[in-house]
Short mmCIF file of C-alpha atoms in Angstrom, two decimals:
data_model
loop_
_atom_site.label_atom_id
_atom_site.label_comp_id
_atom_site.label_asym_id
_atom_site.label_seq_id
_atom_site.Cartn_x
_atom_site.Cartn_y
_atom_site.Cartn_z
CA UNK A 1 21.10 -37.56 -5.85
CA UNK A 2 21.31 -33.68 -6.26
CA UNK A 3 21.72 -34.24 -10.07
CA UNK A 4 18.58 -36.20 -10.13
CA UNK A 5 16.76 -33.71 -8.09
CA UNK A 6 17.93 -30.85 -10.32
CA UNK A 7 16.34 -32.62 -13.36
CA UNK A 8 13.23 -33.29 -11.27
CA UNK A 9 13.15 -29.71 -10.18
CA UNK A 10 13.46 -28.45 -13.74
CA UNK A 11 10.64 -30.61 -15.01
CA UNK A 12 8.39 -29.82 -12.14
CA UNK A 13 9.02 -26.10 -12.13
CA UNK A 14 8.60 -25.97 -15.91
CA UNK A 15 5.15 -27.57 -15.74
CA UNK A 16 3.98 -25.37 -12.86
CA UNK A 17 5.49 -22.31 -14.49
CA UNK A 18 3.88 -22.97 -17.83
CA UNK A 19 0.44 -23.41 -16.19
CA UNK A 20 0.95 -20.11 -14.43
CA UNK A 21 2.06 -18.45 -17.63
CA UNK A 22 -1.09 -19.68 -19.36
CA UNK A 23 -3.17 -18.43 -16.49
CA UNK A 24 -1.36 -15.01 -16.88
CA UNK A 25 0.17 -15.16 -13.48
CA UNK A 26 3.71 -14.93 -14.97
CA UNK A 27 5.18 -13.10 -17.82
CA UNK A 28 7.77 -14.86 -20.07
CA UNK A 29 10.69 -13.61 -18.02
CA UNK A 30 8.76 -14.49 -14.84
CA UNK A 31 8.39 -18.05 -16.27
CA UNK A 32 12.21 -18.17 -16.66
CA UNK A 33 12.72 -16.89 -13.18
CA UNK A 34 10.30 -19.47 -11.73
CA UNK A 35 12.17 -22.28 -13.45
CA UNK A 36 15.58 -21.11 -12.17
CA UNK A 37 14.21 -20.69 -8.65
CA UNK A 38 12.32 -23.99 -8.57
CA UNK A 39 15.19 -25.98 -10.12
CA UNK A 40 17.69 -24.58 -7.74
CA UNK A 41 15.48 -24.97 -4.66
CA UNK A 42 14.43 -28.59 -5.31
CA UNK A 43 17.96 -29.56 -6.55
CA UNK A 44 20.00 -28.17 -3.54
CA UNK A 45 17.30 -28.02 -0.86
CA UNK A 46 15.03 -31.00 -1.58
CA UNK A 47 11.39 -31.55 -2.07
CA UNK A 48 10.14 -29.96 1.11
CA UNK A 49 11.95 -26.84 0.11
CA UNK A 50 10.64 -26.91 -3.48
CA UNK A 51 7.04 -27.77 -2.48
CA UNK A 52 6.93 -25.02 0.10
CA UNK A 53 8.09 -22.57 -2.59
CA UNK A 54 5.25 -23.84 -4.78
CA UNK A 55 2.81 -23.33 -1.97
CA UNK A 56 3.92 -19.72 -1.68
CA UNK A 57 3.68 -19.18 -5.42
CA UNK A 58 0.36 -20.99 -6.00
CA UNK A 59 -1.40 -19.39 -3.04
CA UNK A 60 -0.09 -15.95 -3.92
CA UNK A 61 -1.24 -16.32 -7.54
CA UNK A 62 -4.71 -17.56 -6.50
CA UNK A 63 -5.10 -14.54 -4.25
CA UNK A 64 -3.87 -12.14 -6.94
CA UNK A 65 -6.72 -13.33 -9.19
CA UNK A 66 -9.25 -13.29 -6.34
CA UNK A 67 -11.72 -10.48 -6.98
CA UNK A 68 -9.29 -9.05 -9.51
CA UNK A 69 -11.86 -6.65 -10.95
CA UNK A 70 -12.63 -5.18 -7.61
CA UNK A 71 -8.89 -4.58 -6.93
CA UNK A 72 -8.54 -2.85 -10.38
CA UNK A 73 -11.33 -0.45 -9.37
CA UNK A 74 -9.84 0.16 -5.87
CA UNK A 75 -6.17 0.38 -6.35
CA UNK A 76 -4.87 -0.89 -9.70
CA UNK A 77 -3.30 2.46 -10.61
CA UNK A 78 -1.37 2.46 -7.23
CA UNK A 79 0.81 -0.51 -8.02
CA UNK A 80 3.87 -0.24 -10.17
CA UNK A 81 3.27 -3.57 -11.93
CA UNK A 82 0.23 -5.79 -12.82
CA UNK A 83 -0.61 -9.28 -11.63
CA UNK A 84 1.74 -10.94 -14.04
CA UNK A 85 4.98 -11.45 -12.24
CA UNK A 86 8.21 -10.82 -14.11
CA UNK A 87 11.66 -12.18 -13.35
CA UNK A 88 12.57 -9.19 -11.20
CA UNK A 89 9.49 -9.78 -9.01
CA UNK A 90 10.27 -13.51 -8.81
CA UNK A 91 13.78 -12.62 -7.64
CA UNK A 92 12.51 -10.03 -5.19
CA UNK A 93 10.26 -12.55 -3.47
CA UNK A 94 12.19 -15.70 -3.89
CA UNK A 95 15.82 -14.67 -4.40
CA UNK A 96 16.88 -14.84 -0.81
CA UNK A 97 15.18 -18.28 -0.37
CA UNK A 98 16.94 -19.60 -3.56
CA UNK A 99 20.33 -18.50 -2.21
CA UNK A 100 19.58 -20.22 1.10
CA UNK A 101 18.76 -23.40 -0.79
CA UNK A 102 22.15 -23.22 -2.49
CA UNK A 103 23.91 -22.73 0.84
CA UNK A 104 21.97 -25.63 2.35
CA UNK A 105 23.01 -27.90 -0.59
CA UNK A 106 26.67 -26.92 -0.09
CA UNK A 107 26.53 -27.76 3.60
CA UNK A 108 27.69 -31.29 4.55
CA UNK A 109 25.01 -33.46 6.12
CA UNK A 110 27.26 -33.96 9.15
CA UNK A 111 26.77 -30.25 10.05
CA UNK A 112 23.22 -30.70 11.21
CA UNK A 113 23.01 -27.54 13.32
CA UNK A 114 23.96 -25.37 10.42
CA UNK A 115 21.50 -27.03 8.16
CA UNK A 116 18.74 -26.60 10.65
CA UNK A 117 19.63 -22.94 10.86
CA UNK A 118 19.45 -22.53 7.16
CA UNK A 119 16.10 -24.33 7.12
CA UNK A 120 14.83 -21.83 9.69
CA UNK A 121 16.14 -18.94 7.61
CA UNK A 122 14.55 -20.24 4.55
CA UNK A 123 11.15 -20.58 6.18
CA UNK A 124 11.44 -17.06 7.59
CA UNK A 125 12.32 -15.65 4.11
CA UNK A 126 9.33 -17.37 2.41
CA UNK A 127 7.06 -16.57 5.28
CA UNK A 128 7.76 -12.89 4.95
CA UNK A 129 7.03 -13.06 1.26
CA UNK A 130 3.86 -15.02 1.92
CA UNK A 131 2.69 -12.63 4.67
CA UNK A 132 3.29 -9.55 2.46
CA UNK A 133 1.56 -10.98 -0.62
CA UNK A 134 -1.44 -12.27 1.30
CA UNK A 135 -1.83 -9.00 3.15
CA UNK A 136 -1.57 -6.94 -0.11
CA UNK A 137 -4.00 -9.13 -2.07
CA UNK A 138 -6.59 -9.41 0.65
CA UNK A 139 -5.99 -6.24 2.69
CA UNK A 140 -6.83 -3.99 -0.26
CA UNK A 141 -10.33 -5.48 -0.17
CA UNK A 142 -10.90 -4.43 3.43
CA UNK A 143 -14.13 -2.41 4.04
CA UNK A 144 -12.13 -0.18 6.49
CA UNK A 145 -9.66 2.40 5.20
CA UNK A 146 -5.99 1.39 5.83
CA UNK A 147 -3.76 3.43 8.12
CA UNK A 148 -0.19 4.35 7.62
CA UNK A 149 2.02 2.12 9.80
CA UNK A 150 4.19 5.18 10.74
CA UNK A 151 1.56 7.75 11.81
CA UNK A 152 -1.77 5.85 12.01
CA UNK A 153 -3.39 8.35 9.63
CA UNK A 154 -6.03 7.02 7.23
CA UNK A 155 -4.97 6.58 3.63
CA UNK A 156 -6.34 5.09 0.34
CA UNK A 157 -6.29 1.32 -0.35
CA UNK A 158 -3.17 0.23 -2.05
CA UNK A 159 -1.00 2.99 -0.53
CA UNK A 160 2.44 1.73 0.27
CA UNK A 161 2.76 1.57 4.09
CA UNK A 162 -0.96 1.25 4.68
CA UNK A 163 -2.14 -1.59 6.98
CA UNK A 164 -5.53 -3.04 7.91
CA UNK A 165 -6.79 -5.52 10.39
CA UNK A 166 -7.83 -7.81 7.53
CA UNK A 167 -4.48 -7.51 5.85
CA UNK A 168 -2.59 -8.12 9.11
CA UNK A 169 -4.74 -11.24 9.77
CA UNK A 170 -4.08 -12.44 6.26
CA UNK A 171 -0.33 -11.84 6.78
CA UNK A 172 -0.31 -13.88 10.04
CA UNK A 173 -2.38 -16.67 8.44
CA UNK A 174 -0.09 -16.90 5.43
CA UNK A 175 3.07 -16.85 7.42
CA UNK A 176 1.89 -19.62 9.81
CA UNK A 177 0.62 -21.75 6.97
CA UNK A 178 3.95 -21.53 5.14
CA UNK A 179 5.78 -22.75 8.29
CA UNK A 180 3.31 -25.49 8.90
CA UNK A 181 3.52 -26.74 5.33
CA UNK A 182 7.31 -26.92 5.48
CA UNK A 183 7.28 -28.64 8.79
CA UNK A 184 4.65 -31.19 7.63
CA UNK A 185 6.59 -31.80 4.44
CA UNK A 186 9.61 -32.63 6.66
CA UNK A 187 7.53 -35.39 8.25
CA UNK A 188 6.82 -33.30 11.36
CA UNK A 189 10.45 -33.49 12.58
CA UNK A 190 10.41 -33.04 16.25
CA UNK A 191 13.74 -31.18 16.12
CA UNK A 192 12.13 -28.58 14.00
CA UNK A 193 8.74 -28.36 15.60
CA UNK A 194 9.18 -24.67 16.38
CA UNK A 195 9.24 -23.81 12.64
CA UNK A 196 5.51 -22.79 12.43
CA UNK A 197 6.01 -20.44 15.30
CA UNK A 198 9.20 -19.07 13.80
CA UNK A 199 7.47 -18.59 10.45
CA UNK A 200 4.53 -16.73 12.11
CA UNK A 201 6.78 -14.29 13.96
CA UNK A 202 9.35 -13.72 11.19
CA UNK A 203 6.64 -13.48 8.52
CA UNK A 204 4.78 -10.86 10.49
CA UNK A 205 7.80 -8.87 11.27
CA UNK A 206 9.02 -9.15 7.59
CA UNK A 207 5.57 -7.93 6.43
CA UNK A 208 5.55 -5.00 8.83
CA UNK A 209 9.07 -4.16 7.82
CA UNK A 210 7.93 -4.11 4.23
CA UNK A 211 5.10 -1.68 5.21
CA UNK A 212 7.46 0.50 7.19
CA UNK A 213 9.85 0.75 4.18
CA UNK A 214 6.82 1.53 1.98
CA UNK A 215 5.79 4.39 4.26
CA UNK A 216 9.18 5.90 4.66
CA UNK A 217 11.80 5.32 1.89
CA UNK A 218 10.02 3.62 -0.99
CA UNK A 219 9.57 5.77 -4.03
CA UNK A 220 6.10 7.26 -4.21
CA UNK A 221 5.01 9.39 -7.20
CA UNK A 222 2.19 11.93 -7.75
CA UNK A 223 0.08 12.37 -10.84
CA UNK A 224 -0.64 16.11 -11.35
CA UNK A 225 -3.46 15.39 -13.64
CA UNK A 226 -5.38 12.76 -11.64
CA UNK A 227 -4.11 14.22 -8.34
CA UNK A 228 -3.29 10.76 -7.07
CA UNK A 229 -0.31 8.93 -5.49
CA UNK A 230 1.08 5.94 -7.29
CA UNK A 231 4.18 3.75 -7.45
CA UNK A 232 4.41 4.31 -11.24
CA UNK A 233 6.74 6.70 -12.89
CA UNK A 234 4.07 7.02 -15.68
CA UNK A 235 0.52 6.99 -14.32
CA UNK A 236 -2.17 4.83 -15.82
CA UNK A 237 -3.54 7.87 -17.51
CA UNK A 238 -0.23 8.30 -19.37
CA UNK A 239 1.02 11.24 -17.40
CA UNK A 240 4.66 11.44 -16.26
CA UNK A 241 4.50 11.52 -12.46
CA UNK A 242 6.57 13.51 -9.96
CA UNK A 243 8.54 11.89 -7.10
CA UNK A 244 6.72 12.88 -3.86
CA UNK A 245 8.83 10.97 -1.31
CA UNK A 246 11.38 8.24 -0.99
CA UNK A 247 14.28 7.26 -3.25
CA UNK A 248 13.86 6.48 -6.97
CA UNK A 249 15.86 3.16 -6.66
CA UNK A 250 13.85 2.00 -3.65
CA UNK A 251 10.90 0.56 -5.71
CA UNK A 252 8.58 -2.18 -4.62
CA UNK A 253 10.82 -4.97 -5.79
CA UNK A 254 13.75 -3.66 -3.69
CA UNK A 255 11.48 -3.46 -0.68
CA UNK A 256 10.23 -6.93 -1.09
CA UNK A 257 13.79 -8.30 -1.27
CA UNK A 258 14.82 -6.44 1.87
CA UNK A 259 11.68 -7.74 3.69
CA UNK A 260 12.45 -11.33 2.83
CA UNK A 261 16.03 -10.87 3.85
CA UNK A 262 14.79 -9.35 7.16
CA UNK A 263 12.45 -12.33 7.59
CA UNK A 264 15.36 -14.69 7.10
CA UNK A 265 17.45 -12.82 9.75
CA UNK A 266 14.57 -12.79 12.31
CA UNK A 267 14.01 -16.44 11.79
CA UNK A 268 17.70 -17.25 12.24
CA UNK A 269 17.74 -15.20 15.54
CA UNK A 270 14.61 -17.00 16.80
CA UNK A 271 15.98 -20.39 15.86
CA UNK A 272 19.26 -19.75 17.70
CA UNK A 273 17.56 -18.37 20.79
CA UNK A 274 15.10 -21.38 20.99
CA UNK A 275 17.96 -23.83 20.52
CA UNK A 276 19.82 -22.15 23.42
CA UNK A 277 16.81 -22.39 25.54
CA UNK A 278 16.66 -26.15 25.15
CA UNK A 279 20.04 -26.63 26.59
#
């Protein structure tokens, strides 16, 4: 059965990935990364794992293209990369989830408690990725200036660590939706009925952790010509930027990976606490 699912996952992820590539949501390397993640997730996790991964990817891609021109005018020069995701971005957002799918497939069906814990961790990881992406893509369009999560000071749209009510609402909605989709795909299993709640909490905390990292340790550069902050080492104007704060190796992809890992840990902790409460 896993071998059949691996083939099915390869075919399915290839079709979805090629469509995304043609819509300019993925680069060539991003297409390869999506195929690897999709094949692994469906093959070792199953269809509810794979389809929930597709839900994250498709919804995130749709929001990336939503009012794209407005985003370019507001904050395009802030972000280190464009809307076409490469293999590193795919790994940063879905790498933890893919590893959890591998662990799930390697766990015997008789160890039901461990498999349920892995499911919760998977949902938490993807919920954090969904929350962060929805918050970024919709929060940047907020009519109210974002505020730094650390100090509350107003900042420019697209600044790492900036949060808005609109972005936070989008994060909560995306996280809860991811959990609900996974639960419904699992035929609304009563044993896992807490998954939407776990997704909401872990997704929000993962998204806020992402913002906190962005405001404190993520590499932020400064363009001396345009006098603007950016995540790029070379600004959109072509000027070599100057590191203003953070660490050079702590880029947006590293932050996203850590946020999804944190989301998985929070979800696991919630799952274990809720299970103890039922005893």
